[in-house]
Amino acid sequence: MITTLIKKEIKSNSKIYIIFLSVIAIYIFSLLAMYNPALEESLIALEKSMPEVLAIFGMQNRGTTLLDFIVNYLYRFVLIVTPFIYTAIMCYKLVTKYEEKGAMAYLLNSHYSRKQIILTQGINLLLGISVMIVFATALTILSCAFMFQGELDIIGFLTLNFGLLILQIFLATFCFMFTCAFSEIKYSVGLGAGIGSLFIMIQMVSQVYDNELLKYCNPLSLFNPDQIIEYNPISLLCIGILFVLSILFFIVAVKAFKRKDLNL
């Protein structure tokens, strides 16, 4: 039952997977095409012409290495926001949509418990996020090996992507928790996606204005790409904190769904 449901969800949501993986691939190829000495002056001119705009997206510091360049243009906004949008969509499709259409009644009338069903949907959500991050990681490494052989710090890049994966799992379980706790879409999806979007906006503002309150009241600040690629112990500890919070959110999600009034 559980394996069958996972396969069913993968098949029914295959178009969404392809769309998001394609978007990520386009971003990666476009970014690496910009890592060209011939475009150096153009990038410098762009930074000088709109420093505040680039600061909003965390793109104000290109660094000196290929890894610094990738971090600057991908890991401060694009690879945070894109998987998060995927998470918001999938939380609706994996839980709320079933309740709205009455299909949850069919699942609950099977020989499997609420716990088994919601664990399966949670696994589907986290599996999709994991595939997305692994895909981005592998594609970037292979592209750099072909275009800029020997220039990418592979170990630092893998460490960075491990941190990104934990961050996205944190956001996914956070949204999933609200999806499992509420039935109405304005709460089940709106709260998780809304608060998550607020985290991202606070992050963007804090990158322009050096405000300690904005920085430290936001869980996204626990993911610091610059310090992660330098193997800063505190940043690695922060990733551990995000992982522990993710486990707690997932446990709360399962317990909330078990007690939820589904109005079937």
PDB file of C-alpha atoms in Angstrom:
ATOM      1  CA  MET A   1       0.000   0.000   0.000  1.00  0.00           C
ATOM      2  CA  ILE A   2       2.647   2.523   1.067  1.00  0.00           C
ATOM      3  CA  THR A   3       4.974   1.708  -1.845  1.00  0.00           C
ATOM      4  CA  THR A   4       2.042   1.797  -4.245  1.00  0.00           C
ATOM      5  CA  LEU A   5       0.923   5.202  -2.950  1.00  0.00           C
ATOM      6  CA  ILE A   6       4.439   6.606  -3.294  1.00  0.00           C
ATOM      7  CA  LYS A   7       4.666   5.370  -6.875  1.00  0.00           C
ATOM      8  CA  LYS A   8       1.199   6.772  -7.618  1.00  0.00           C
ATOM      9  CA  GLU A   9       2.143  10.207  -6.304  1.00  0.00           C
ATOM     10  CA  ILE A  10       5.397  10.244  -8.265  1.00  0.00           C
ATOM     11  CA  LYS A  11       3.556   9.357 -11.463  1.00  0.00           C
ATOM     12  CA  SER A  12       0.708  11.844 -10.952  1.00  0.00           C
ATOM     13  CA  ASN A  13       3.091  14.687 -10.109  1.00  0.00           C
ATOM     14  CA  SER A  14       5.739  13.890 -12.727  1.00  0.00           C
ATOM     15  CA  LYS A  15       4.976  17.069 -14.725  1.00  0.00           C
ATOM     16  CA  ILE A  16       5.614  19.231 -11.654  1.00  0.00           C
ATOM     17  CA  TYR A  17       8.922  17.456 -11.041  1.00  0.00           C
ATOM     18  CA  ILE A  18       9.988  18.016 -14.652  1.00  0.00           C
ATOM     19  CA  ILE A  19       9.027  21.701 -14.558  1.00  0.00           C
ATOM     20  CA  PHE A  20      10.986  22.456 -11.399  1.00  0.00           C
ATOM     21  CA  LEU A  21      14.020  20.419 -12.421  1.00  0.00           C
ATOM     22  CA  SER A  22      14.001  22.219 -15.780  1.00  0.00           C
ATOM     23  CA  VAL A  23      13.866  25.622 -14.091  1.00  0.00           C
ATOM     24  CA  ILE A  24      16.815  24.703 -11.873  1.00  0.00           C
ATOM     25  CA  ALA A  25      18.779  23.395 -14.883  1.00  0.00           C
ATOM     26  CA  ILE A  26      18.187  26.653 -16.780  1.00  0.00           C
ATOM     27  CA  TYR A  27      19.383  28.709 -13.811  1.00  0.00           C
ATOM     28  CA  ILE A  28      22.518  26.589 -13.431  1.00  0.00           C
ATOM     29  CA  PHE A  29      23.465  26.704 -17.105  1.00  0.00           C
ATOM     30  CA  SER A  30      22.759  30.441 -17.291  1.00  0.00           C
ATOM     31  CA  LEU A  31      24.870  31.074 -14.205  1.00  0.00           C
ATOM     32  CA  LEU A  32      27.858  29.056 -15.374  1.00  0.00           C
ATOM     33  CA  ALA A  33      27.734  30.799 -18.747  1.00  0.00           C
ATOM     34  CA  MET A  34      28.240  34.065 -16.841  1.00  0.00           C
ATOM     35  CA  TYR A  35      31.442  32.794 -15.219  1.00  0.00           C
ATOM     36  CA  ASN A  36      33.518  34.145 -18.041  1.00  0.00           C
ATOM     37  CA  PRO A  37      36.367  36.679 -17.895  1.00  0.00           C
ATOM     38  CA  ALA A  38      34.840  38.388 -20.916  1.00  0.00           C
ATOM     39  CA  LEU A  39      31.757  39.225 -18.843  1.00  0.00           C
ATOM     40  CA  GLU A  40      33.694  40.408 -15.792  1.00  0.00           C
ATOM     41  CA  GLU A  41      33.440  44.100 -16.647  1.00  0.00           C
ATOM     42  CA  SER A  42      29.729  43.795 -17.393  1.00  0.00           C
ATOM     43  CA  LEU A  43      29.072  42.177 -14.000  1.00  0.00           C
ATOM     44  CA  ILE A  44      31.075  44.867 -12.224  1.00  0.00           C
ATOM     45  CA  ALA A  45      29.107  47.570 -14.042  1.00  0.00           C
ATOM     46  CA  LEU A  46      25.844  45.838 -13.086  1.00  0.00           C
ATOM     47  CA  GLU A  47      26.856  45.734  -9.422  1.00  0.00           C
ATOM     48  CA  LYS A  48      27.721  49.422  -9.453  1.00  0.00           C
ATOM     49  CA  SER A  49      24.511  50.437 -11.207  1.00  0.00           C
ATOM     50  CA  MET A  50      22.084  48.634  -8.879  1.00  0.00           C
ATOM     51  CA  PRO A  51      23.821  47.628  -5.631  1.00  0.00           C
ATOM     52  CA  GLU A  52      20.618  47.726  -3.536  1.00  0.00           C
ATOM     53  CA  VAL A  53      18.733  45.459  -5.926  1.00  0.00           C
ATOM     54  CA  LEU A  54      21.529  42.885  -5.972  1.00  0.00           C
ATOM     55  CA  ALA A  55      21.811  43.127  -2.192  1.00  0.00           C
ATOM     56  CA  ILE A  56      18.133  42.202  -1.826  1.00  0.00           C
ATOM     57  CA  PHE A  57      18.844  38.902  -3.579  1.00  0.00           C
ATOM     58  CA  GLY A  58      22.170  38.464  -1.777  1.00  0.00           C
ATOM     59  CA  MET A  59      24.147  38.829  -5.004  1.00  0.00           C
ATOM     60  CA  GLN A  60      26.401  41.710  -4.018  1.00  0.00           C
ATOM     61  CA  ASN A  61      29.584  39.703  -3.479  1.00  0.00           C
ATOM     62  CA  ARG A  62      30.888  37.587  -6.364  1.00  0.00           C
ATOM     63  CA  GLY A  63      33.981  36.445  -4.476  1.00  0.00           C
ATOM     64  CA  THR A  64      37.188  35.231  -6.080  1.00  0.00           C
ATOM     65  CA  THR A  65      36.567  31.539  -6.777  1.00  0.00           C
ATOM     66  CA  LEU A  66      34.082  29.547  -8.830  1.00  0.00           C
ATOM     67  CA  LEU A  67      32.442  28.282  -5.633  1.00  0.00           C
ATOM     68  CA  ASP A  68      32.082  31.870  -4.339  1.00  0.00           C
ATOM     69  CA  PHE A  69      30.491  32.825  -7.653  1.00  0.00           C
ATOM     70  CA  ILE A  70      28.002  29.942  -7.517  1.00  0.00           C
ATOM     71  CA  VAL A  71      27.121  30.695  -3.894  1.00  0.00           C
ATOM     72  CA  ASN A  72      26.509  34.350  -4.685  1.00  0.00           C
ATOM     73  CA  TYR A  73      24.149  33.809  -7.592  1.00  0.00           C
ATOM     74  CA  LEU A  74      22.383  30.564  -6.651  1.00  0.00           C
ATOM     75  CA  TYR A  75      22.455  29.855  -2.931  1.00  0.00           C
ATOM     76  CA  ARG A  76      21.169  33.114  -1.515  1.00  0.00           C
ATOM     77  CA  PHE A  77      17.869  33.255  -3.395  1.00  0.00           C
ATOM     78  CA  VAL A  78      17.251  30.954  -6.376  1.00  0.00           C
ATOM     79  CA  LEU A  79      17.879  27.598  -4.674  1.00  0.00           C
ATOM     80  CA  ILE A  80      16.063  28.744  -1.576  1.00  0.00           C
ATOM     81  CA  VAL A  81      12.928  30.095  -3.222  1.00  0.00           C
ATOM     82  CA  THR A  82      12.483  27.563  -6.055  1.00  0.00           C
ATOM     83  CA  PRO A  83      12.318  24.421  -3.852  1.00  0.00           C
ATOM     84  CA  PHE A  84      10.156  26.345  -1.363  1.00  0.00           C
ATOM     85  CA  ILE A  85       7.580  27.064  -4.076  1.00  0.00           C
ATOM     86  CA  TYR A  86       7.634  23.361  -4.912  1.00  0.00           C
ATOM     87  CA  THR A  87       7.034  22.570  -1.225  1.00  0.00           C
ATOM     88  CA  ALA A  88       3.985  24.843  -1.017  1.00  0.00           C
ATOM     89  CA  ILE A  89       2.456  23.259  -4.127  1.00  0.00           C
ATOM     90  CA  MET A  90       3.122  19.698  -2.995  1.00  0.00           C
ATOM     91  CA  CYS A  91       1.764  20.233   0.515  1.00  0.00           C
ATOM     92  CA  TYR A  92      -1.538  21.102  -1.132  1.00  0.00           C
ATOM     93  CA  LYS A  93      -1.456  18.208  -3.603  1.00  0.00           C
ATOM     94  CA  LEU A  94      -0.370  15.559  -1.102  1.00  0.00           C
ATOM     95  CA  VAL A  95      -2.817  16.334   1.710  1.00  0.00           C
ATOM     96  CA  THR A  96      -5.240  19.248   1.305  1.00  0.00           C
ATOM     97  CA  LYS A  97      -6.338  18.290  -2.214  1.00  0.00           C
ATOM     98  CA  TYR A  98      -7.231  14.778  -1.031  1.00  0.00           C
ATOM     99  CA  GLU A  99      -9.429  16.250   1.690  1.00  0.00           C
ATOM    100  CA  GLU A 100     -11.124  18.753  -0.638  1.00  0.00           C
ATOM    101  CA  LYS A 101     -11.990  16.090  -3.209  1.00  0.00           C
ATOM    102  CA  GLY A 102     -13.041  13.478  -0.657  1.00  0.00           C
ATOM    103  CA  ALA A 103     -10.295  11.079  -1.764  1.00  0.00           C
ATOM    104  CA  MET A 104      -8.916  10.950   1.762  1.00  0.00           C
ATOM    105  CA  ALA A 105     -11.968   8.900   2.757  1.00  0.00           C
ATOM    106  CA  TYR A 106     -10.925   6.204   0.282  1.00  0.00           C
ATOM    107  CA  LEU A 107      -7.419   6.063   1.757  1.00  0.00           C
ATOM    108  CA  LEU A 108      -8.714   5.909   5.312  1.00  0.00           C
ATOM    109  CA  ASN A 109     -11.104   3.090   4.427  1.00  0.00           C
ATOM    110  CA  SER A 110      -8.128   0.916   3.520  1.00  0.00           C
ATOM    111  CA  HIS A 111      -6.439  -1.372   6.019  1.00  0.00           C
ATOM    112  CA  TYR A 112      -3.820   1.256   6.847  1.00  0.00           C
ATOM    113  CA  SER A 113      -3.860   3.796   9.653  1.00  0.00           C
ATOM    114  CA  ARG A 114      -3.820   7.564   9.487  1.00  0.00           C
ATOM    115  CA  LYS A 115      -0.227   7.461  10.676  1.00  0.00           C
ATOM    116  CA  GLN A 116       0.884   5.215   7.821  1.00  0.00           C
ATOM    117  CA  ILE A 117      -0.923   7.352   5.241  1.00  0.00           C
ATOM    118  CA  ILE A 118       0.475  10.681   6.421  1.00  0.00           C
ATOM    119  CA  LEU A 119       3.968   9.225   6.801  1.00  0.00           C
ATOM    120  CA  THR A 120       3.744   8.124   3.171  1.00  0.00           C
ATOM    121  CA  GLN A 121       2.718  11.597   2.018  1.00  0.00           C
ATOM    122  CA  GLY A 122       5.471  13.153   4.111  1.00  0.00           C
ATOM    123  CA  ILE A 123       8.024  10.815   2.565  1.00  0.00           C
ATOM    124  CA  ASN A 124       6.784  11.841  -0.884  1.00  0.00           C
ATOM    125  CA  LEU A 125       7.307  15.503  -0.032  1.00  0.00           C
ATOM    126  CA  LEU A 126      10.822  15.000   1.356  1.00  0.00           C
ATOM    127  CA  LEU A 127      11.758  12.639  -1.479  1.00  0.00           C
ATOM    128  CA  GLY A 128      10.876  15.293  -4.061  1.00  0.00           C
ATOM    129  CA  ILE A 129      12.911  17.946  -2.220  1.00  0.00           C
ATOM    130  CA  SER A 130      15.881  15.570  -1.913  1.00  0.00           C
ATOM    131  CA  VAL A 131      15.800  14.681  -5.611  1.00  0.00           C
ATOM    132  CA  MET A 132      15.721  18.382  -6.501  1.00  0.00           C
ATOM    133  CA  ILE A 133      18.790  19.215  -4.398  1.00  0.00           C
ATOM    134  CA  VAL A 134      20.703  16.112  -5.552  1.00  0.00           C
ATOM    135  CA  PHE A 135      19.857  16.984  -9.157  1.00  0.00           C
ATOM    136  CA  ALA A 136      21.114  20.568  -8.747  1.00  0.00           C
ATOM    137  CA  THR A 137      24.280  19.323  -7.036  1.00  0.00           C
ATOM    138  CA  ALA A 138      25.100  16.667  -9.635  1.00  0.00           C
ATOM    139  CA  LEU A 139      24.298  18.918 -12.594  1.00  0.00           C
ATOM    140  CA  THR A 140      26.511  21.714 -11.270  1.00  0.00           C
ATOM    141  CA  ILE A 141      29.438  19.382 -10.548  1.00  0.00           C
ATOM    142  CA  LEU A 142      29.226  17.736 -13.974  1.00  0.00           C
ATOM    143  CA  SER A 143      28.858  21.080 -15.757  1.00  0.00           C
ATOM    144  CA  CYS A 144      31.830  22.565 -13.892  1.00  0.00           C
ATOM    145  CA  ALA A 145      33.913  19.458 -14.618  1.00  0.00           C
ATOM    146  CA  PHE A 146      33.210  19.962 -18.314  1.00  0.00           C
ATOM    147  CA  MET A 147      33.456  23.760 -18.483  1.00  0.00           C
ATOM    148  CA  PHE A 148      35.895  24.651 -15.675  1.00  0.00           C
ATOM    149  CA  GLN A 149      37.868  21.513 -14.956  1.00  0.00           C
ATOM    150  CA  GLY A 150      39.522  21.510 -11.545  1.00  0.00           C
ATOM    151  CA  GLU A 151      38.195  24.929 -10.472  1.00  0.00           C
ATOM    152  CA  LEU A 152      35.308  23.809  -8.245  1.00  0.00           C
ATOM    153  CA  ASP A 153      35.966  22.887  -4.611  1.00  0.00           C
ATOM    154  CA  ILE A 154      33.953  19.646  -4.634  1.00  0.00           C
ATOM    155  CA  ILE A 155      34.071  18.981  -0.880  1.00  0.00           C
ATOM    156  CA  GLY A 156      33.025  22.535  -0.031  1.00  0.00           C
ATOM    157  CA  PHE A 157      30.263  22.365  -2.625  1.00  0.00           C
ATOM    158  CA  LEU A 158      28.913  19.067  -1.278  1.00  0.00           C
ATOM    159  CA  THR A 159      28.967  20.478   2.262  1.00  0.00           C
ATOM    160  CA  LEU A 160      27.057  23.521   1.040  1.00  0.00           C
ATOM    161  CA  ASN A 161      24.405  21.372  -0.615  1.00  0.00           C
ATOM    162  CA  PHE A 162      24.030  19.202   2.452  1.00  0.00           C
ATOM    163  CA  GLY A 163      23.238  22.392   4.363  1.00  0.00           C
ATOM    164  CA  LEU A 164      20.812  23.473   1.649  1.00  0.00           C
ATOM    165  CA  LEU A 165      19.058  20.105   1.800  1.00  0.00           C
ATOM    166  CA  ILE A 166      18.593  20.412   5.560  1.00  0.00           C
ATOM    167  CA  LEU A 167      17.256  23.961   5.127  1.00  0.00           C
ATOM    168  CA  GLN A 168      14.716  22.801   2.538  1.00  0.00           C
ATOM    169  CA  ILE A 169      13.693  19.862   4.729  1.00  0.00           C
ATOM    170  CA  PHE A 170      13.176  22.365   7.545  1.00  0.00           C
ATOM    171  CA  LEU A 171      10.911  24.513   5.337  1.00  0.00           C
ATOM    172  CA  ALA A 172       9.099  21.449   3.974  1.00  0.00           C
ATOM    173  CA  THR A 173       8.326  19.969   7.403  1.00  0.00           C
ATOM    174  CA  PHE A 174       7.306  23.413   8.666  1.00  0.00           C
ATOM    175  CA  CYS A 175       4.734  23.760   5.860  1.00  0.00           C
ATOM    176  CA  PHE A 176       3.707  20.108   6.164  1.00  0.00           C
ATOM    177  CA  MET A 177       2.933  20.631   9.842  1.00  0.00           C
ATOM    178  CA  PHE A 178       0.295  23.265   9.034  1.00  0.00           C
ATOM    179  CA  THR A 179      -1.083  21.147   6.195  1.00  0.00           C
ATOM    180  CA  CYS A 180      -1.629  18.264   8.587  1.00  0.00           C
ATOM    181  CA  ALA A 181      -3.115  20.444  11.322  1.00  0.00           C
ATOM    182  CA  PHE A 182      -5.746  22.309   9.259  1.00  0.00           C
ATOM    183  CA  SER A 183      -8.285  21.391   6.588  1.00  0.00           C
ATOM    184  CA  GLU A 184      -9.126  24.777   5.080  1.00  0.00           C
ATOM    185  CA  ILE A 185      -6.642  25.754   2.387  1.00  0.00           C
ATOM    186  CA  LYS A 186      -6.232  29.303   3.739  1.00  0.00           C
ATOM    187  CA  TYR A 187      -4.783  27.763   6.891  1.00  0.00           C
ATOM    188  CA  SER A 188      -3.352  24.431   5.722  1.00  0.00           C
ATOM    189  CA  VAL A 189      -1.315  25.928   2.880  1.00  0.00           C
ATOM    190  CA  GLY A 190      -1.634  29.642   3.575  1.00  0.00           C
ATOM    191  CA  LEU A 191      -0.014  29.602   7.003  1.00  0.00           C
ATOM    192  CA  GLY A 192       2.998  27.505   6.050  1.00  0.00           C
ATOM    193  CA  ALA A 193       3.572  29.218   2.700  1.00  0.00           C
ATOM    194  CA  GLY A 194       2.804  32.649   4.166  1.00  0.00           C
ATOM    195  CA  ILE A 195       5.143  32.387   7.147  1.00  0.00           C
ATOM    196  CA  GLY A 196       7.820  30.770   4.990  1.00  0.00           C
ATOM    197  CA  SER A 197       7.527  33.629   2.497  1.00  0.00           C
ATOM    198  CA  LEU A 198       7.818  36.072   5.397  1.00  0.00           C
ATOM    199  CA  PHE A 199      11.074  34.380   6.428  1.00  0.00           C
ATOM    200  CA  ILE A 200      12.401  34.853   2.890  1.00  0.00           C
ATOM    201  CA  MET A 201      11.351  38.512   2.734  1.00  0.00           C
ATOM    202  CA  ILE A 202      12.971  39.215   6.109  1.00  0.00           C
ATOM    203  CA  GLN A 203      16.120  37.558   4.794  1.00  0.00           C
ATOM    204  CA  MET A 204      16.077  39.792   1.723  1.00  0.00           C
ATOM    205  CA  VAL A 205      15.586  42.957   3.775  1.00  0.00           C
ATOM    206  CA  SER A 206      18.328  41.973   6.249  1.00  0.00           C
ATOM    207  CA  GLN A 207      20.752  41.648   3.327  1.00  0.00           C
ATOM    208  CA  VAL A 208      20.208  45.311   2.482  1.00  0.00           C
ATOM    209  CA  TYR A 209      19.918  46.737   5.997  1.00  0.00           C
ATOM    210  CA  ASP A 210      22.321  45.371   8.588  1.00  0.00           C
ATOM    211  CA  ASN A 211      19.740  44.881  11.321  1.00  0.00           C
ATOM    212  CA  GLU A 212      20.567  42.363  14.038  1.00  0.00           C
ATOM    213  CA  LEU A 213      16.917  41.884  15.018  1.00  0.00           C
ATOM    214  CA  LEU A 214      15.896  41.035  11.444  1.00  0.00           C
ATOM    215  CA  LYS A 215      18.824  38.677  11.125  1.00  0.00           C
ATOM    216  CA  TYR A 216      18.467  36.685  14.324  1.00  0.00           C
ATOM    217  CA  CYS A 217      14.675  36.415  14.505  1.00  0.00           C
ATOM    218  CA  ASN A 218      14.706  34.555  11.185  1.00  0.00           C
ATOM    219  CA  PRO A 219      15.458  30.798  11.107  1.00  0.00           C
ATOM    220  CA  LEU A 220      16.803  31.150   7.548  1.00  0.00           C
ATOM    221  CA  SER A 221      19.786  32.996   9.022  1.00  0.00           C
ATOM    222  CA  LEU A 222      20.913  29.621  10.394  1.00  0.00           C
ATOM    223  CA  PHE A 223      21.875  28.778   6.807  1.00  0.00           C
ATOM    224  CA  ASN A 224      24.980  30.832   6.008  1.00  0.00           C
ATOM    225  CA  PRO A 225      26.529  29.674   2.696  1.00  0.00           C
ATOM    226  CA  ASP A 226      29.718  31.722   3.079  1.00  0.00           C
ATOM    227  CA  GLN A 227      30.544  30.229   6.463  1.00  0.00           C
ATOM    228  CA  ILE A 228      29.454  26.712   5.497  1.00  0.00           C
ATOM    229  CA  ILE A 229      31.974  26.511   2.624  1.00  0.00           C
ATOM    230  CA  GLU A 230      34.634  27.622   5.118  1.00  0.00           C
ATOM    231  CA  TYR A 231      33.549  24.769   7.452  1.00  0.00           C
ATOM    232  CA  ASN A 232      32.726  27.187  10.243  1.00  0.00           C
ATOM    233  CA  PRO A 233      31.782  25.017  13.282  1.00  0.00           C
ATOM    234  CA  ILE A 234      28.999  27.386  14.388  1.00  0.00           C
ATOM    235  CA  SER A 235      27.388  27.321  10.935  1.00  0.00           C
ATOM    236  CA  LEU A 236      27.569  23.533  10.862  1.00  0.00           C
ATOM    237  CA  LEU A 237      25.971  23.487  14.327  1.00  0.00           C
ATOM    238  CA  CYS A 238      23.199  25.746  13.017  1.00  0.00           C
ATOM    239  CA  ILE A 239      22.498  23.190  10.279  1.00  0.00           C
ATOM    240  CA  GLY A 240      22.161  20.594  13.042  1.00  0.00           C
ATOM    241  CA  ILE A 241      19.617  22.838  14.793  1.00  0.00           C
ATOM    242  CA  LEU A 242      17.577  23.064  11.581  1.00  0.00           C
ATOM    243  CA  PHE A 243      17.640  19.271  11.307  1.00  0.00           C
ATOM    244  CA  VAL A 244      16.418  18.790  14.894  1.00  0.00           C
ATOM    245  CA  LEU A 245      13.620  21.325  14.310  1.00  0.00           C
ATOM    246  CA  SER A 246      12.665  19.453  11.138  1.00  0.00           C
ATOM    247  CA  ILE A 247      12.256  16.219  13.084  1.00  0.00           C
ATOM    248  CA  LEU A 248      10.101  17.997  15.659  1.00  0.00           C
ATOM    249  CA  PHE A 249       7.903  19.578  12.959  1.00  0.00           C
ATOM    250  CA  PHE A 250       7.415  16.204  11.280  1.00  0.00           C
ATOM    251  CA  ILE A 251       6.458  14.525  14.561  1.00  0.00           C
ATOM    252  CA  VAL A 252       3.962  17.315  15.300  1.00  0.00           C
ATOM    253  CA  ALA A 253       2.568  16.967  11.759  1.00  0.00           C
ATOM    254  CA  VAL A 254       1.917  13.238  12.171  1.00  0.00           C
ATOM    255  CA  LYS A 255       0.330  13.671  15.605  1.00  0.00           C
ATOM    256  CA  ALA A 256      -1.833  16.576  14.357  1.00  0.00           C
ATOM    257  CA  PHE A 257      -3.104  14.548  11.407  1.00  0.00           C
ATOM    258  CA  LYS A 258      -3.970  11.579  13.644  1.00  0.00           C
ATOM    259  CA  ARG A 259      -6.211  13.871  15.751  1.00  0.00           C
ATOM    260  CA  LYS A 260      -7.542  15.959  12.890  1.00  0.00           C
ATOM    261  CA  ASP A 261     -11.274  16.215  12.234  1.00  0.00           C
ATOM    262  CA  LEU A 262     -11.376  15.457   8.523  1.00  0.00           C
ATOM    263  CA  ASN A 263     -15.123  15.994   8.111  1.00  0.00           C
ATOM    264  CA  LEU A 264     -15.404  12.995   5.804  1.00  0.00           C
TER     265      LEU A 264
END
